[in-house]
XYZ file of C-alpha atoms in Angstrom:
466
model
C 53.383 -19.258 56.852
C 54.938 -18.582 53.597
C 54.005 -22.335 52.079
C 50.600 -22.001 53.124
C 49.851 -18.691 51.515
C 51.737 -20.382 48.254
C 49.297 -22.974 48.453
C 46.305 -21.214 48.746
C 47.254 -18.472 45.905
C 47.512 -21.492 43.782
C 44.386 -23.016 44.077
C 42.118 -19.717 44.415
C 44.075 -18.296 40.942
C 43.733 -21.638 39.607
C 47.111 -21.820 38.579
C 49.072 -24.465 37.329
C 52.023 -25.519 39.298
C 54.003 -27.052 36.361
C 53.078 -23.559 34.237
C 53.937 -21.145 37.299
C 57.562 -23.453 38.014
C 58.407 -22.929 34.080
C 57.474 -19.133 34.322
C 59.480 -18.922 37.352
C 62.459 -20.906 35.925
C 62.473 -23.476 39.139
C 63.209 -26.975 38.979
C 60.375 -29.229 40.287
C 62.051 -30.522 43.372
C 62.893 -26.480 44.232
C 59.712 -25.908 43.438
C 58.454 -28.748 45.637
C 60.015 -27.332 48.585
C 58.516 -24.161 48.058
C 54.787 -25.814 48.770
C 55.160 -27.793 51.232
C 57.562 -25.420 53.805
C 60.545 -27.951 54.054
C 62.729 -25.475 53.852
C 62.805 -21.662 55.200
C 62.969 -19.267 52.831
C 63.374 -15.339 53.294
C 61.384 -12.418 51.449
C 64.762 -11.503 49.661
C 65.779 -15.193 48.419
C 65.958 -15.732 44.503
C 63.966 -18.622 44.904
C 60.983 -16.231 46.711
C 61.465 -13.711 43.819
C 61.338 -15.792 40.604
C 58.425 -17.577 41.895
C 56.681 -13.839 42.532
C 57.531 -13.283 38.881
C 56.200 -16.823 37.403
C 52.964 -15.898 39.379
C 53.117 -12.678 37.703
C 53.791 -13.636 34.005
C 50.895 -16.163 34.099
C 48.317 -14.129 35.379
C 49.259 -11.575 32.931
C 49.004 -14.306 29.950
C 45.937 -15.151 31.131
C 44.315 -11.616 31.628
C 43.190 -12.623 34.743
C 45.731 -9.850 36.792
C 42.353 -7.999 38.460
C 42.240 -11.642 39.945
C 45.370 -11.935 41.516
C 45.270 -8.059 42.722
C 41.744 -8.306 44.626
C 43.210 -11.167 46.563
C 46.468 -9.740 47.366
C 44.642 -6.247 48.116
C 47.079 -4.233 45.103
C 45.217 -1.308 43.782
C 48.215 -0.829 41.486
C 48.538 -1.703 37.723
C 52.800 -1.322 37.686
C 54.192 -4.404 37.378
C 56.600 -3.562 40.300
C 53.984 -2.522 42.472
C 52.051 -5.801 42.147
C 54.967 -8.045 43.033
C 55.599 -5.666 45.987
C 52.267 -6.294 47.090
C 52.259 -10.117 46.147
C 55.585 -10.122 48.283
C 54.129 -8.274 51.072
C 50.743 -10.715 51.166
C 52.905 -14.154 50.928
C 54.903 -12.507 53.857
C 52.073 -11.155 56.142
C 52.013 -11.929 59.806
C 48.519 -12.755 59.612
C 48.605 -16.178 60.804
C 44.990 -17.691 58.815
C 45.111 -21.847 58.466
C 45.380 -21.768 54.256
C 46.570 -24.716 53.922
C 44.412 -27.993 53.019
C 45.218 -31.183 54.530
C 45.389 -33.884 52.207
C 42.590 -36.210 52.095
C 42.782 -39.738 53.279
C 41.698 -41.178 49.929
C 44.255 -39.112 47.694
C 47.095 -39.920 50.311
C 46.191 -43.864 50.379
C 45.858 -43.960 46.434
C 49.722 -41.968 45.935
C 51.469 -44.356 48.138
C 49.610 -47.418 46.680
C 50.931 -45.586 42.954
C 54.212 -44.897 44.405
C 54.533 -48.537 46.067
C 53.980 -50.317 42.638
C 56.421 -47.846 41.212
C 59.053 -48.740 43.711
C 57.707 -52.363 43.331
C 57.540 -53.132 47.151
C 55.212 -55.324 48.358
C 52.790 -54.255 51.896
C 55.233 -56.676 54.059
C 58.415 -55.553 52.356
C 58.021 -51.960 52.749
C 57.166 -52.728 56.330
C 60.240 -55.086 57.089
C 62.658 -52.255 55.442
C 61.427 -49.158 58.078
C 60.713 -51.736 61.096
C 57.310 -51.564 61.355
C 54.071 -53.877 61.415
C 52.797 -54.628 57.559
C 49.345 -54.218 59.061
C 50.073 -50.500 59.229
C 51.233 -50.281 55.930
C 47.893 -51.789 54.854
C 46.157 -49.014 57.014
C 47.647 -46.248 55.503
C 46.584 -47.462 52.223
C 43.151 -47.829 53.072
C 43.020 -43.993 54.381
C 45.536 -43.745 57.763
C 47.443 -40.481 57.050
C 50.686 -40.670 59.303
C 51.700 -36.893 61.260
C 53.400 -35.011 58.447
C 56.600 -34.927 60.418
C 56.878 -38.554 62.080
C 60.248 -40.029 61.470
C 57.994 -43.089 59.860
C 57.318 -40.781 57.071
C 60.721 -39.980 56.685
C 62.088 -43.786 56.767
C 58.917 -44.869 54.306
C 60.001 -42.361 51.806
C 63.435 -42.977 52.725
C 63.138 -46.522 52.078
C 61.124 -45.965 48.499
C 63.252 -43.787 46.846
C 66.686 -46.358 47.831
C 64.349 -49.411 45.721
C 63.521 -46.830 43.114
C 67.025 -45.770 42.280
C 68.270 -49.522 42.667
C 65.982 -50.323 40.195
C 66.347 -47.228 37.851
C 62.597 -46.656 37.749
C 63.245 -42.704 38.148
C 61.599 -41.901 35.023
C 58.894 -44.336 36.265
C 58.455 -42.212 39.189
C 58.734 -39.098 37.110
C 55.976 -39.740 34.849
C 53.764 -40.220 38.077
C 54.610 -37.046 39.889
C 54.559 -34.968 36.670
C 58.177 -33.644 36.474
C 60.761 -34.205 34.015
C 62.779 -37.246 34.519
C 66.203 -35.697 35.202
C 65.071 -33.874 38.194
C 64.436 -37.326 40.114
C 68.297 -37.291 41.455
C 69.294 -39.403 44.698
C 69.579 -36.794 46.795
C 66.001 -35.669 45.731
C 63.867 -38.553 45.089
C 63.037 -39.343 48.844
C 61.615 -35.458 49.078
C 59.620 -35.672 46.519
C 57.720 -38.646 47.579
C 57.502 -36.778 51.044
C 55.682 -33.569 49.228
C 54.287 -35.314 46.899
C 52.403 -37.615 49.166
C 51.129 -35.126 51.439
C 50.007 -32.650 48.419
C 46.243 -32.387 48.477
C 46.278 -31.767 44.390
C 45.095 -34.987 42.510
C 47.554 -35.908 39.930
C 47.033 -33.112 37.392
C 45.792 -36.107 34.363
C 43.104 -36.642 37.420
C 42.196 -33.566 37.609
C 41.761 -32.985 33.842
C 39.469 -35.957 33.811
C 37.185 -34.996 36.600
C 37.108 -31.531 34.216
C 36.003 -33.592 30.889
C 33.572 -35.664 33.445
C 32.098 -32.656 34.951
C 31.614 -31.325 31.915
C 29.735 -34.252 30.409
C 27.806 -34.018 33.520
C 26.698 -30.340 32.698
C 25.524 -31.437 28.844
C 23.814 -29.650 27.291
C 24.695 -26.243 29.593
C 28.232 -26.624 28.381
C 29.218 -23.721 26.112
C 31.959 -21.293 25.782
C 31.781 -18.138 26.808
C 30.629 -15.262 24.659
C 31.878 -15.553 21.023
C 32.575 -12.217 18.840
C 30.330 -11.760 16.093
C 31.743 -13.116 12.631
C 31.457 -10.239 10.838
C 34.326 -8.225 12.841
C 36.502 -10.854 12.435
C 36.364 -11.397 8.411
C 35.850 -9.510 5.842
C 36.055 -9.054 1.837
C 39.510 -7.536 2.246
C 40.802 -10.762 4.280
C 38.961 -12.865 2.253
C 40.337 -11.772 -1.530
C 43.576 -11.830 0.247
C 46.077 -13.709 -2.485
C 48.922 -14.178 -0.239
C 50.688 -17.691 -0.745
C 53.214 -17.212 1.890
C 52.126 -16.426 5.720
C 55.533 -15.786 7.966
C 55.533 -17.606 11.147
C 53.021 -18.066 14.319
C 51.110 -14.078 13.293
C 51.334 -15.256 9.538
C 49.569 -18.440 10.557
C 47.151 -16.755 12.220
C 45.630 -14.580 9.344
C 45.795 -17.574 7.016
C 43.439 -19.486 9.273
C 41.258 -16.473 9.402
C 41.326 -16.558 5.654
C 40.640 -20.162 5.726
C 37.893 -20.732 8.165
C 36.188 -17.645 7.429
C 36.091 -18.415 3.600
C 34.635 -21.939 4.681
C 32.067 -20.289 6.697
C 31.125 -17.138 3.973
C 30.783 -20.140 1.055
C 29.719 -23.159 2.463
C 32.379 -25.318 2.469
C 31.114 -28.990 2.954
C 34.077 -30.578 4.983
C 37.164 -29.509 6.714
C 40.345 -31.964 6.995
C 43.110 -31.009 10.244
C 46.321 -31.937 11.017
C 48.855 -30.230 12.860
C 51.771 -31.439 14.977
C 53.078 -28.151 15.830
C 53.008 -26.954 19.793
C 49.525 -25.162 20.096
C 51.096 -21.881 21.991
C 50.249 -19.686 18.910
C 45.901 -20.783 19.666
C 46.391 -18.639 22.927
C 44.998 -15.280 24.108
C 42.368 -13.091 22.064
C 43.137 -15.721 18.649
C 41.558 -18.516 20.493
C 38.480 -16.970 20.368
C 38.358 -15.873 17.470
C 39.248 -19.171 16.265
C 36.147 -20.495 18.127
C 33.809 -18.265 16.750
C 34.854 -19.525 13.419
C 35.501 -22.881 13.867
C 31.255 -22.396 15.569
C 30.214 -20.574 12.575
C 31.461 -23.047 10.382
C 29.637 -25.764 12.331
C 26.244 -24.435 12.066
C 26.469 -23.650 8.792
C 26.828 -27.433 8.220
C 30.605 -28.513 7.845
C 32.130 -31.477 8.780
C 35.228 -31.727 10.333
C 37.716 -34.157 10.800
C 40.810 -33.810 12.735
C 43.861 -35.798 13.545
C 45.195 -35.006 17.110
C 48.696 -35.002 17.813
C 48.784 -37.299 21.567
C 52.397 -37.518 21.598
C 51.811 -35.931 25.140
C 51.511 -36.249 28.311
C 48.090 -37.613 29.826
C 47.145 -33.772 31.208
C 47.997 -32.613 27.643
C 45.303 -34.794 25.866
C 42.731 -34.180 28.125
C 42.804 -30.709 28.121
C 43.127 -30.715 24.210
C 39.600 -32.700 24.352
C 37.786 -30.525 27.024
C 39.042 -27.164 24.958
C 37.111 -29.348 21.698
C 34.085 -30.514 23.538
C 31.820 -28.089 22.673
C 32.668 -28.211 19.339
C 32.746 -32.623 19.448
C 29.171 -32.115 20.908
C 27.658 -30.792 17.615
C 27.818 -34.551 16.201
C 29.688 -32.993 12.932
C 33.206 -33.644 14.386
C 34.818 -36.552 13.775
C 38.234 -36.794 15.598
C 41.043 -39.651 15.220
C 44.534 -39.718 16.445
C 47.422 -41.674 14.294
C 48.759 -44.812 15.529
C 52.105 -44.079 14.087
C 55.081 -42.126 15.970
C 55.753 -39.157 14.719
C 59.124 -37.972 14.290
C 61.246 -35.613 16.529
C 63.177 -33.878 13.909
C 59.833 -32.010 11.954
C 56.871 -30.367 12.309
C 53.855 -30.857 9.800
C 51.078 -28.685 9.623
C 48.068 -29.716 6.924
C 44.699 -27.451 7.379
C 42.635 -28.719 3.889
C 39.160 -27.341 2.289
C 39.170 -30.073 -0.410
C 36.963 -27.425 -2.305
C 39.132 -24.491 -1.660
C 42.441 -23.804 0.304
C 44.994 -25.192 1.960
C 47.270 -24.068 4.318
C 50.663 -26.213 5.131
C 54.260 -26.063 6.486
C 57.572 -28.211 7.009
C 59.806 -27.236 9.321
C 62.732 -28.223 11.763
C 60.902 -28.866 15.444
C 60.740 -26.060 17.379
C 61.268 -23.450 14.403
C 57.523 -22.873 14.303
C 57.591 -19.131 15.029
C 60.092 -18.397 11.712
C 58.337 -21.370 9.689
C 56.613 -20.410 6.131
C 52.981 -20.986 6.004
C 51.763 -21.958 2.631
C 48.508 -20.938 1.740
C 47.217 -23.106 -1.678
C 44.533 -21.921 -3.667
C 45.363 -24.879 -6.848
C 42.744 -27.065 -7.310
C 45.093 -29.897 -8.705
C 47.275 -29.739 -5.627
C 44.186 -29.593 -3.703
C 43.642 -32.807 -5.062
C 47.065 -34.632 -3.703
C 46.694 -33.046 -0.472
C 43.135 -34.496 0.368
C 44.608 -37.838 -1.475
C 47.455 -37.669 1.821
C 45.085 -36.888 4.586
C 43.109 -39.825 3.313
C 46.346 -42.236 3.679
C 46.640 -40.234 7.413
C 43.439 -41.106 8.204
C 43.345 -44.887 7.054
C 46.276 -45.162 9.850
C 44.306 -43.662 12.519
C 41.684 -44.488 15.161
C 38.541 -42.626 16.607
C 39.535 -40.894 19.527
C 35.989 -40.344 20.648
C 32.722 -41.176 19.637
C 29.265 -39.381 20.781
C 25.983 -40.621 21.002
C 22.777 -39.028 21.883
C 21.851 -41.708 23.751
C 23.108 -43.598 26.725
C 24.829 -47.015 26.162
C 25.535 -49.883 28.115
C 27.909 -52.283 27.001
C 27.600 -56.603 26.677
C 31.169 -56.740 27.287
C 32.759 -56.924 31.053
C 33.114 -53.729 32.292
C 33.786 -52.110 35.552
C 30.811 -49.933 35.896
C 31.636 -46.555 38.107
C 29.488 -43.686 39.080
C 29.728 -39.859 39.213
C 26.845 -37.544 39.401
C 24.304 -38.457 36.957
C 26.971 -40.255 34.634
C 27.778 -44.095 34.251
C 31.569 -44.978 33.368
C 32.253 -48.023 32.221
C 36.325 -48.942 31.788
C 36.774 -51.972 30.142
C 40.564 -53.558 28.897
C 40.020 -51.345 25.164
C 37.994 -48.429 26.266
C 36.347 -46.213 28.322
C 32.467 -45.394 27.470
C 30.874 -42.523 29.654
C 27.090 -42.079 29.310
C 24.763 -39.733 31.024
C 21.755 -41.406 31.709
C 19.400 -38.307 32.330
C 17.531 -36.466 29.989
C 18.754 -35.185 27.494
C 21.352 -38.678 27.046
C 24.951 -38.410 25.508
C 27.706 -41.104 25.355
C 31.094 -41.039 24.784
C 33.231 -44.054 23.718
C 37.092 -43.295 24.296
C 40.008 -45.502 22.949
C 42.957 -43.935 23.714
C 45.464 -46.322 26.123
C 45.976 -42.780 27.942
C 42.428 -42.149 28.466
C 41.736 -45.667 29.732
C 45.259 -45.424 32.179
C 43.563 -41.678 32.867
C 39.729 -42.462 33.903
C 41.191 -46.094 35.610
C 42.987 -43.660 37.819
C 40.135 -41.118 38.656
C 37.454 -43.748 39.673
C 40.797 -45.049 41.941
C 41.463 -41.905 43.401
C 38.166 -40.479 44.008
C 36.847 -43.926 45.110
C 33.647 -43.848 43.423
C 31.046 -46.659 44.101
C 31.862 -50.061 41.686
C 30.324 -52.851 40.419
C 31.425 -55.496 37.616
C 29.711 -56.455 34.970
């Protein structure tokens, strides 16, 4: 069937459903019916075809289109021809099982998430679709009802008419991972339905079981292979005296001019801020921007960086797995800001207190056509690292590393995963690896706390208090 082939292109591809949805330009509840086979759909439906193309575009972004051809069988390379074939595949008669069940303990945590959403109690919920509460409690403790029983249909049913009573869509938005004004009446009760019996973990779950398996892995964790630093820079880029860089490609040679002048002299310390969208980091730059940003690192600079976690939940967690590697050297020290920032601007401030600066002001969202300043003036140096100092004094750690494990005297739940401790107390979350070699990490962020709380809940890993 067409939703099961859907579903198991997007786990084997790794693919991320909102990405893919954006890509494909559907809405999340369209989108939603596509997985889970509510609805019929036919090879020659728009719905069918922008999908094929989302698939498409992100494979292509992400160089990974050999991928998606050896498991469609396309021996093509025209872009026609491999949506043909994807087409054909999501289509086939072959009538294989794909699709996962979802597991008793990530069905029995959404509906406990969902229920405090709605805010409806075991014996209220039970009252409004006419059954016993004592099977409420059951599914919540791992009873999966038949996908297409008309209790599932009431029990949604009867969430999303307490959910729009109580205008908690956004509520219920914010748990399901779609924009708010896509959770309309005459959708909210179907996306509980898919939502429920999706398989997927909520997707800030899933980023924290990557950041946890990751710790796990310490000290094998590494990036793949960098390019050598000397094909990146060289004198030419460096004696570069450009003071104006235009837009995201302009950006992108200053920071090669920046880090690699910090890495070919030595620069002590590094100071980061940016609160523009990260898009421009992608593809064959993001690489090269590790390589220098390693280089720099074991030549002995210190870096500090202010993270913009004006996000969602997924967003920061991703943003610290992508630094991990980098945080695990011990000589980066990153904080995020405690005050908003605003909607109307975007501030970029990448600082070598010794050397360069690179900075921009611009409306939000005019990034690509923004004017990247590149400062050479020691004076003006001066003010800049006098500013980052006033960021910083507003700011908190976002994590903290130590080589050794940790166990806190204050009362935390204490949670285990492989051959890691996590310990979530009311103002952080501290996860140590108690084999040889030891690391801990403290984390402080409300977000990471709500994030790791909901993991350990999901995943139901063994728990004690302490």
């Amino acid at each position: 069937m067409l939703n099961e082939r859907i579903e198991y292109l997007l786990t084997n591809l790794v693919l991320d459903t909102k990405t893919v949805a954006e890509h494909a330009s559907i809405t999340p509840a369209g989108f939603s019916r596509l997985r889970s086979g509510s609805r019929s759909y036919k090879r020659s439906s728009p719905t069918v075809k922008r999908f094929i193309s989302g698939v498409y575009l992100c494979m292509l972004e992400s160089g990974d289109m050999d991928k998606l051809c050896q498991l469609i069988g396309s021996h093509s390379t025209q872009e026609e021809d491999i949506k043909n074939d994807l087409s054909d595949w999501l289509f086939s008669k072959d009538r294989v099982n794909l699709r996962r069940k979802v597991s008793p303990e990530v069905f029995s945590e959404k509906l406990r998430r969902v229920m405090s959403v709605a805010g409806v109690s075991n014996s209220r919920l039970a009252k409004d679709v006419n059954i016993d509460s004592s099977y409420i409690s059951r599914m919540r403790n791992g009873k999966i009802p038949q996908r297409r029983s008309r209790l599932i249909f009431r029990l949604c049913e009867s969430l999303s008419i307490r959910i729009i009573a109580d205008q908690k869509q956004s509520d219920l938005a914010a748990l399901i991972e779609i924009p708010s004004e896509y959770v309309t009446e005459t959708e909210t009760a179907e996306l509980i339905f898919n939502w429920l019996y999706d398989n997927k973990m909520p997707e800030s779950v899933q980023a924290i079981k990557t950041l946890i398996d990751n710790i796990d892995a310490f000290p094998a964790l590494k990036r793949g292979p960098l390019p050598d630093i000397e094909t990146i820079i060289n004198d030419e880029i460096l004696s570069d005296e450009t003071g104006c860089y235009d837009g995201e490609e302009g950006l992108k040679k200053a920071v090669i001019r920046f880090l690699g002048t910090a890495y070919r002299y030595g620069s002590k310390e590094l100071r980061l801020y940016s609160d523009q969208g990260m898009d421009w980091m992608s593809g064959d730059f993001n690489v090269k921007w590790a390589a220098l940003m390693t280089a720099c690192i074991k030549n002995g600079t210190s870096i500090k960086i202010i993270h913009h976690l004006e996000r969602s939940a997924n967003e920061l967690i991703n943003a610290i797995n992508s630094w991990l590697p980098l945080y695990m050297s011990g000589l980066i020290e990153p904080y995020y800001n405690t005050k908003k920032s605003g909607e109307r601007f975007s501030h970029t401030l990448f600082l070598d207190p010794e050397r360069a600066s690179i900075e921009s002001f611009c409306v939000k969202g005019d990034e690509k056509y923004a004017d990247f300043q590149y400062i050479t003036d020691s004076a003006l140096l001066a003010k800049r690292a006098i500013a980052y100092d006033k960021m910083i004094s507003t700011s908190r750690p976002l994590v903290r590393m130590s080589m050794s494990s940790f166990i806190p005297n204050e009362k935390f739940s204490l949670h285990y995963y492989g051959s890691l401790q996590i310990f979530i107390g009311d103002l952080s979350v501290i996860v140590t690896k108690i084999t040889d070699p030891t690391v801990s990490f403290t984390f402080t962020h409300p977000i990471m706390r709500k994030a790791f709380s909901d993991f350990v809940k999901t995943t139901g890993n063994r728990r004690t208090i302490r």
